Amino acid sequence: MPSLTPTSPRQVKLRRCSVFSPTLAQRAPAEVRAQIEQQGIDISKNIASIDIYESIFQNTIAASLKIRETHGFPEYFPLTGEEFIIIEFVTDYLGKERVFSRIFRIRRVGDVTFPKNEERVYTIDLVTPEFFNSLSLRVLKKYDNKTCVEAVKDVMQRYLEVPDAKMAAAHFEDTAGQISAVIPNYTPLQAINFFTALSLTKDTPHESNFLFFETLDGFYFTSIRKLIMDAKGIPDADLPKFSVNANKLTGNEKVTEQDAYNTIIGLHQEQTFDVLVDVSTGVLRSKMLHLDFFGRKWNEEDSRYTETFKKTTHLDEYPVYAENFDQSVSRNVKIFIVPTNIAVANSAYVSSVGEQLTPQRLYESVVLRNRQLREIQHLRTVLDVPGQPNLRAGKVVILNYPSSRAIQNTTGNPSSPAVQTPTPYHSGRHLVTSVRHNLTQVSLGVMEYRMHIEAVRDSFGAPLIGYKEDVNDKDGKAV
């Protein structure tokens, strides 16, 4: 492997890229049928690039291959959509090798061009077998007194046939309470997303920011709270730390091998906040109406960003919006309506017959879920970095933005050197929401490995100056 520099991509070995299908061997000459049935057809030398995408907001991973060849695979095999592709590559990271092997199903072949003579270049889009199975099946089943995590595992095993190797116990978080529900002819992934929206964290049941997603390490059913809390006990020095010009921050002329992997090749901050979207979606302020259809009563409960930020889990200490800024927004700008039976449960009839009726406020955490899923995307940055095999969607990293002058310490001279410290607001812990693994072949079997990472931050490392609270603006609370 060549010597490392802060901005060079890292290299991996493409060990295998083979095409399989139930009928591929039958199309081949008799003398090679057995070999094709066992090993498939190796197309690795024709791979120009591999792109694998994983995101905490996407149920399954996706991939695409860029092919450059002269055989005419789409017509020679031919490729008809029933084929599977096995991709296997090996990374060498800090002296340790790690093998990745994954099976995909061909979704489509497209973007075909003919640069010269019989040579053609095209893209093969791939999906996981679980995604294909989900589109091919429907779930019509009643789940009675089950936890949400139990229901999710049942759908995965019974309908999607997910192997145990992709369902590690550590990747599945326990949920609070039990539910009874009928899945009305949903696809398996739709059913899983239904249970995901209803899931409440066990330690703090009011937080309901569960996600179901897949990475190269397998499937995850977990909350944003747990993703953040898992990193709370890890010192900053032990988390991946990405910096622009790492040698300038460390003061060293040369960077270590670890720092070279953590040096940012390209940085693009897509968004810091969008106040109009946050107002219209109820992030800053909203009202929930609990409707008791049988009791013909309703209760209202107001929710403010300033109040709930203090009660929910975040990457850092201070909110993105100044305290009490949300009082400039009407509580009626976004109204959520959920069913409840609280009036019936407290009725005189129920008390007279001695019946025990547990009050239920179904979906009562919908406002918090809406707010927390928006909060986690307040500060969104895209990074181009050297490939690291240990970095996955859902991991917490430290991102240091380029140094800038602090306004309170300005010298008045715009030509004065910038302060060589990370910015106090945007720099700090970020949650990786997506990773795009990009492998480009530079020679036969050798590929350059880069990652395009989306990292988000839902809070600041320094406080903003707050607004004076309007004591006459009282929030309503449901009883």
XYZ file of C-alpha atoms in Angstrom:
479
model
C 0.000 0.000 0.000
C 1.417 3.471 -0.853
C 2.341 5.917 1.886
C -0.581 7.768 3.418
C -1.194 11.468 2.934
C -3.997 13.450 4.554
C -6.088 13.703 1.361
C -5.445 10.426 -0.457
C -8.180 7.770 -0.757
C -7.483 4.406 0.812
C -7.173 1.191 -1.166
C -9.118 -2.052 -0.842
C -8.974 -5.383 -2.619
C -11.983 -6.429 -4.668
C -11.926 -10.151 -4.013
C -15.125 -11.128 -5.736
C -18.009 -9.819 -7.811
C -20.006 -12.693 -9.279
C -23.390 -13.077 -10.952
C -25.741 -15.934 -9.979
C -29.269 -16.903 -10.983
C -31.424 -20.039 -10.821
C -31.179 -20.488 -14.600
C -27.793 -18.986 -15.433
C -26.019 -22.358 -15.499
C -28.653 -23.831 -17.818
C -27.925 -21.176 -20.413
C -24.210 -22.049 -20.517
C -22.417 -24.822 -22.447
C -22.620 -28.224 -20.759
C -18.906 -28.345 -19.880
C -19.047 -25.228 -17.663
C -22.524 -25.599 -16.134
C -21.324 -27.128 -12.866
C -18.685 -24.430 -12.414
C -21.161 -21.598 -13.061
C -23.701 -23.154 -10.709
C -21.158 -23.191 -7.856
C -19.142 -20.037 -8.548
C -21.352 -17.903 -10.769
C -19.812 -15.732 -13.462
C -17.013 -13.474 -12.238
C -17.342 -9.923 -13.575
C -14.903 -8.263 -11.141
C -12.390 -7.242 -13.822
C -15.168 -5.323 -15.598
C -16.199 -3.272 -12.529
C -15.341 0.409 -12.925
C -16.858 1.438 -9.579
C -19.070 0.228 -6.723
C -21.415 2.470 -4.764
C -23.130 1.213 -1.569
C -25.498 3.470 0.364
C -26.723 3.073 3.948
C -28.870 5.516 5.950
C -30.671 5.530 9.293
C -33.710 6.869 7.415
C -33.724 4.007 4.879
C -34.868 0.484 5.762
C -32.365 -1.376 3.572
C -29.062 -0.637 1.913
C -28.827 -0.067 -1.836
C -25.970 -0.384 -4.297
C -24.990 0.251 -7.896
C -22.224 -1.049 -10.141
C -20.674 0.813 -13.051
C -19.642 -1.748 -15.668
C -17.225 -1.311 -18.567
C -17.003 -4.371 -20.833
C -16.991 -5.676 -24.400
C -18.876 -8.968 -23.908
C -22.398 -7.533 -23.847
C -23.456 -9.065 -20.518
C -27.043 -7.715 -20.685
C -27.612 -9.699 -23.914
C -25.015 -12.450 -23.581
C -26.258 -13.849 -20.253
C -28.802 -12.178 -20.662
C -29.569 -10.101 -17.573
C -33.311 -10.265 -16.920
C -33.759 -9.215 -13.258
C -33.758 -12.668 -11.668
C -30.010 -12.599 -10.994
C -28.144 -12.097 -7.734
C -24.726 -10.464 -7.384
C -22.242 -11.252 -4.613
C -19.838 -8.413 -3.790
C -16.848 -9.163 -1.578
C -13.998 -6.798 -0.764
C -11.232 -6.611 1.842
C -10.114 -3.469 3.684
C -6.751 -2.918 5.358
C -7.269 -0.395 8.154
C -4.480 0.384 10.631
C -2.882 -2.989 9.998
C -6.085 -5.036 10.357
C -7.926 -6.678 7.486
C -11.710 -6.903 7.387
C -13.816 -8.776 4.834
C -17.206 -7.553 3.609
C -19.462 -9.868 1.650
C -23.031 -9.081 0.692
C -25.668 -10.497 -1.666
C -27.754 -8.125 -3.777
C -30.484 -8.617 -6.326
C -30.420 -6.866 -9.686
C -33.087 -4.199 -9.922
C -32.391 -2.765 -13.347
C -29.766 -2.110 -16.005
C -29.589 1.436 -17.348
C -27.568 4.415 -18.579
C -25.917 2.411 -21.371
C -23.360 4.210 -23.536
C -20.988 2.952 -26.244
C -17.715 4.931 -25.989
C -15.994 3.026 -28.813
C -16.609 0.027 -31.081
C -18.248 -2.808 -29.139
C -17.270 -1.425 -25.708
C -20.193 -0.418 -23.536
C -20.531 1.343 -20.181
C -23.667 0.972 -18.057
C -24.998 0.905 -14.520
C -26.572 -2.013 -12.654
C -28.795 -0.915 -9.763
C -29.023 -3.384 -6.882
C -31.372 -3.935 -3.936
C -31.191 -6.324 -1.021
C -33.182 -9.594 -1.153
C -35.169 -8.350 1.868
C -36.353 -5.286 -0.052
C -37.397 -7.434 -3.009
C -39.208 -9.889 -0.713
C -41.055 -7.031 0.978
C -42.493 -5.795 -2.314
C -43.554 -9.349 -3.165
C -45.439 -10.082 0.083
C -48.247 -8.711 2.242
C -48.836 -8.966 5.989
C -52.385 -9.504 7.217
C -52.038 -10.506 10.855
C -53.164 -9.579 14.363
C -50.516 -8.904 17.008
C -52.021 -9.150 20.481
C -50.214 -7.941 23.616
C -46.819 -7.821 21.945
C -43.999 -5.372 22.424
C -43.074 -3.457 19.305
C -39.632 -5.059 19.148
C -41.223 -8.539 19.322
C -43.551 -7.668 16.442
C -40.678 -6.283 14.358
C -38.593 -9.432 14.859
C -41.578 -11.631 13.938
C -42.087 -9.789 10.631
C -38.367 -9.982 9.848
C -38.116 -13.711 10.487
C -41.518 -14.883 9.232
C -41.920 -12.749 6.118
C -38.535 -11.293 5.148
C -36.591 -14.425 6.151
C -33.702 -12.337 7.452
C -30.794 -14.608 8.514
C -29.738 -14.562 12.164
C -26.318 -13.177 11.188
C -27.988 -9.899 10.176
C -30.078 -9.638 13.376
C -27.520 -9.205 16.143
C -29.198 -8.901 19.565
C -27.153 -5.789 20.386
C -28.732 -3.987 17.415
C -32.301 -4.350 18.741
C -33.510 -2.104 21.550
C -36.279 -3.106 23.977
C -39.472 -1.050 23.824
C -41.853 0.075 26.558
C -45.358 -1.333 26.910
C -47.382 -3.730 24.771
C -49.694 -3.121 21.843
C -52.517 -4.931 20.106
C -52.925 -4.175 16.419
C -54.031 -5.684 13.129
C -51.705 -5.166 10.173
C -54.087 -4.434 7.260
C -52.361 -5.957 4.234
C -49.135 -3.957 4.534
C -45.857 -4.969 2.951
C -43.457 -6.357 5.594
C -41.389 -3.182 5.612
C -44.532 -1.053 5.918
C -45.586 -3.191 8.882
C -42.168 -2.731 10.502
C -42.347 1.030 9.983
C -45.825 1.021 11.583
C -44.442 -0.600 14.738
C -41.400 1.684 14.620
C -43.632 4.766 14.772
C -45.450 3.369 17.829
C -42.324 2.354 19.742
C -41.409 4.088 23.001
C -38.013 3.951 24.667
C -38.013 1.815 27.807
C -35.957 4.134 30.035
C -37.723 7.346 28.980
C -41.087 6.333 27.448
C -41.881 9.848 26.256
C -39.066 9.594 23.679
C -40.319 7.768 20.607
C -37.651 8.399 18.006
C -37.168 4.778 16.908
C -35.662 3.892 13.539
C -35.375 0.689 11.507
C -32.432 0.601 9.117
C -29.685 -1.559 7.647
C -25.924 -1.070 7.395
C -23.146 -3.336 6.156
C -23.143 -4.787 9.692
C -26.809 -5.870 9.541
C -30.219 -4.577 10.613
C -30.872 -2.135 13.466
C -34.070 -1.407 15.390
C -33.112 1.320 17.818
C -33.881 4.856 18.939
C -31.934 8.012 18.231
C -31.683 8.340 22.007
C -29.788 5.040 22.262
C -27.478 5.925 19.376
C -26.534 9.089 21.254
C -26.403 7.474 24.708
C -24.140 4.638 23.501
C -21.499 7.268 22.783
C -22.048 9.308 25.974
C -19.633 7.195 27.979
C -16.945 7.208 25.284
C -14.275 9.897 25.718
C -13.842 12.319 22.827
C -10.342 10.956 22.255
C -11.780 7.501 21.446
C -14.351 8.691 18.896
C -13.544 9.173 15.193
C -12.545 12.810 14.789
C -12.712 14.509 11.384
C -10.875 17.772 10.794
C -9.852 20.002 7.919
C -6.046 20.232 7.807
C -5.502 17.992 10.809
C -1.827 18.893 10.992
C -2.710 22.554 11.657
C -4.969 21.624 14.562
C -2.372 19.277 16.043
C 0.516 21.633 15.373
C 2.503 18.825 13.727
C 4.115 19.031 10.314
C 3.073 15.457 9.604
C -0.029 13.620 10.695
C -0.229 10.107 12.081
C -1.802 7.273 10.115
C -4.969 7.597 12.221
C -5.138 11.364 11.587
C -4.659 10.755 7.867
C -7.773 8.581 7.835
C -9.649 11.294 9.752
C -8.638 14.204 7.533
C -11.501 15.712 5.536
C -11.011 15.727 1.765
C -14.087 17.870 1.146
C -16.651 19.536 3.434
C -20.047 20.960 2.499
C -22.465 22.246 5.110
C -25.889 21.709 3.534
C -28.008 23.321 6.237
C -27.713 24.933 9.644
C -31.431 25.386 10.278
C -34.650 26.129 8.384
C -36.887 28.222 10.591
C -39.824 28.248 8.148
C -39.946 24.451 7.931
C -39.578 24.183 11.696
C -42.477 26.587 12.226
C -44.798 24.895 9.723
C -44.085 21.338 10.924
C -44.681 22.145 14.582
C -41.085 21.877 15.753
C -41.080 25.207 17.579
C -44.624 24.979 18.870
C -47.685 22.836 18.390
C -50.885 21.615 20.004
C -52.132 18.075 20.522
C -55.846 17.336 20.882
C -56.757 14.146 22.771
C -60.208 13.132 21.511
C -62.394 10.743 23.501
C -64.964 9.633 20.924
C -67.140 7.668 23.351
C -66.981 10.247 26.139
C -67.493 13.087 23.627
C -64.765 15.090 25.302
C -61.391 16.404 24.357
C -58.319 17.796 26.087
C -55.564 19.892 24.633
C -51.856 19.782 25.364
C -49.388 22.367 24.122
C -45.776 21.594 23.345
C -42.850 24.012 23.128
C -39.313 23.477 21.857
C -37.867 25.384 24.830
C -39.517 23.039 27.344
C -39.080 19.661 25.642
C -35.412 20.241 24.732
C -34.548 20.036 28.427
C -36.334 16.678 28.784
C -35.017 14.823 25.713
C -31.640 13.424 24.666
C -29.290 15.455 22.470
C -25.716 15.341 21.232
C -24.735 18.527 23.042
C -25.954 20.797 25.812
C -27.587 23.845 24.258
C -30.575 24.229 21.879
C -30.264 25.501 18.311
C -32.987 28.096 18.906
C -32.716 30.670 21.679
C -34.786 30.007 24.786
C -38.362 31.358 24.556
C -37.907 32.228 20.865
C -40.701 29.704 20.240
C -43.228 31.973 21.948
C -43.226 34.092 18.791
C -45.116 31.206 17.137
C -48.795 30.472 17.765
C -49.556 27.181 19.519
C -52.225 26.558 16.865
C -49.851 26.644 13.897
C -49.672 22.822 13.914
C -52.353 20.655 15.498
C -52.057 16.909 16.067
C -55.184 14.864 16.840
C -54.983 11.528 18.683
C -57.628 9.243 20.220
C -57.954 8.682 23.950
C -60.376 7.017 26.392
C -59.476 9.096 29.436
C -63.010 10.495 29.955
C -64.575 7.021 29.792
C -61.961 5.628 32.153
C -62.855 8.301 34.722
C -66.609 8.069 34.190
C -69.109 7.427 37.013
C -70.375 4.272 35.287
C -66.933 2.653 35.217
C -66.456 3.530 38.900
C -69.903 2.172 39.907
C -69.368 -1.274 38.360
C -65.832 -1.508 39.725
C -64.310 -1.994 36.281
C -60.631 -1.197 35.821
C -60.134 0.651 32.552
C -56.618 1.809 31.841
C -56.585 5.275 30.283
C -54.957 5.194 26.859
C -53.636 8.080 24.844
C -52.631 6.354 21.636
C -49.838 8.092 19.723
C -49.453 10.653 22.522
C -45.728 10.871 21.738
C -46.338 11.844 18.103
C -45.427 15.498 18.740
C -42.100 14.619 20.342
C -41.290 12.131 17.590
C -42.009 14.756 14.953
C -39.841 17.305 16.776
C -36.900 15.006 17.481
C -36.711 13.682 13.911
C -36.556 17.285 12.694
C -34.117 18.378 15.411
C -31.608 15.729 14.429
C -31.358 17.311 10.980
C -30.853 20.918 12.085
C -27.124 21.061 11.327
C -26.375 18.848 8.322
C -22.922 18.446 6.788
C -21.640 16.250 3.959
C -18.048 15.038 4.207
C -15.751 13.403 1.663
C -13.251 11.316 3.658
C -10.949 8.313 3.190
C -12.744 4.983 3.602
C -12.893 3.535 7.110
C -14.347 0.031 7.564
C -15.536 0.721 11.139
C -17.671 3.766 10.376
C -21.389 3.116 9.917
C -24.643 5.039 9.732
C -25.826 5.529 13.312
C -22.366 6.117 14.796
C -21.347 9.269 16.674
C -18.258 11.157 15.492
C -16.557 14.440 16.304
C -16.478 16.974 13.491
C -14.239 20.030 13.812
C -15.107 22.874 11.479
C -12.401 25.192 10.144
C -11.254 27.710 12.729
C -12.833 31.162 12.786
C -12.603 34.347 14.826
C -14.787 34.633 17.887
C -16.789 37.840 17.599
C -16.147 38.833 21.187
C -12.373 38.426 20.713
C -12.056 40.205 17.391
C -9.113 42.571 16.969
C -10.846 44.733 14.402
C -8.231 43.769 11.833
C -9.725 41.494 9.135
C -6.212 40.416 8.143
C -5.344 39.095 11.588
C -4.837 35.288 11.875
C -7.882 33.168 12.672
C -8.135 31.581 16.086
C -6.771 28.025 15.799
C -9.592 26.378 17.744
C -12.769 24.646 16.526
C -15.896 26.800 16.399
C -17.812 26.503 19.705
C -21.279 26.199 18.133
C -21.064 23.837 15.151
C -18.001 21.785 16.106
C -18.461 18.781 18.352
C -20.340 15.498 18.374
C -22.344 14.629 15.273
C -24.517 11.648 14.408
C -23.713 9.938 11.122
C -27.061 9.547 9.359
C -25.795 8.113 6.075
C -22.661 6.675 4.502
C -22.025 6.216 0.807
C -19.202 3.741 0.248
C -17.537 4.557 -3.071
C -14.989 2.121 -4.504
C -13.297 2.982 -7.813
C -11.092 0.452 -9.591
C -7.592 1.743 -10.333
C -6.078 -1.589 -11.415
C -7.235 -5.177 -11.590
C -8.502 -6.156 -8.147
C -7.360 -2.869 -6.527
C -9.869 -0.110 -5.738
C -9.713 3.311 -4.137
C -12.087 3.564 -1.185
C -13.727 6.814 -0.184
C -16.758 7.639 1.942
C -19.326 10.369 1.486
C -20.785 10.903 4.960
C -23.802 12.900 6.075
C -23.315 14.003 9.697
C -25.950 15.910 11.665
C -26.082 17.843 14.907
C -29.204 18.720 16.914
C -27.673 21.097 19.463
C -24.893 23.616 20.144
C -21.780 23.495 22.280
C -22.352 27.081 23.481
C -25.544 28.888 24.551
C -27.419 31.510 22.581
C -28.773 34.645 24.252
C -32.343 33.847 25.237
C -35.548 35.867 24.967
C -37.567 37.102 27.910
C -40.390 34.698 28.712
C -43.952 35.891 28.191
C -45.583 34.880 31.495
C -49.063 35.502 30.075
C -48.527 32.881 27.387
C -49.491 29.726 29.276
C -49.325 26.237 27.810
C -52.384 24.034 28.089
C -51.886 20.548 29.557
C -54.034 17.486 28.985
C -55.502 15.896 32.123
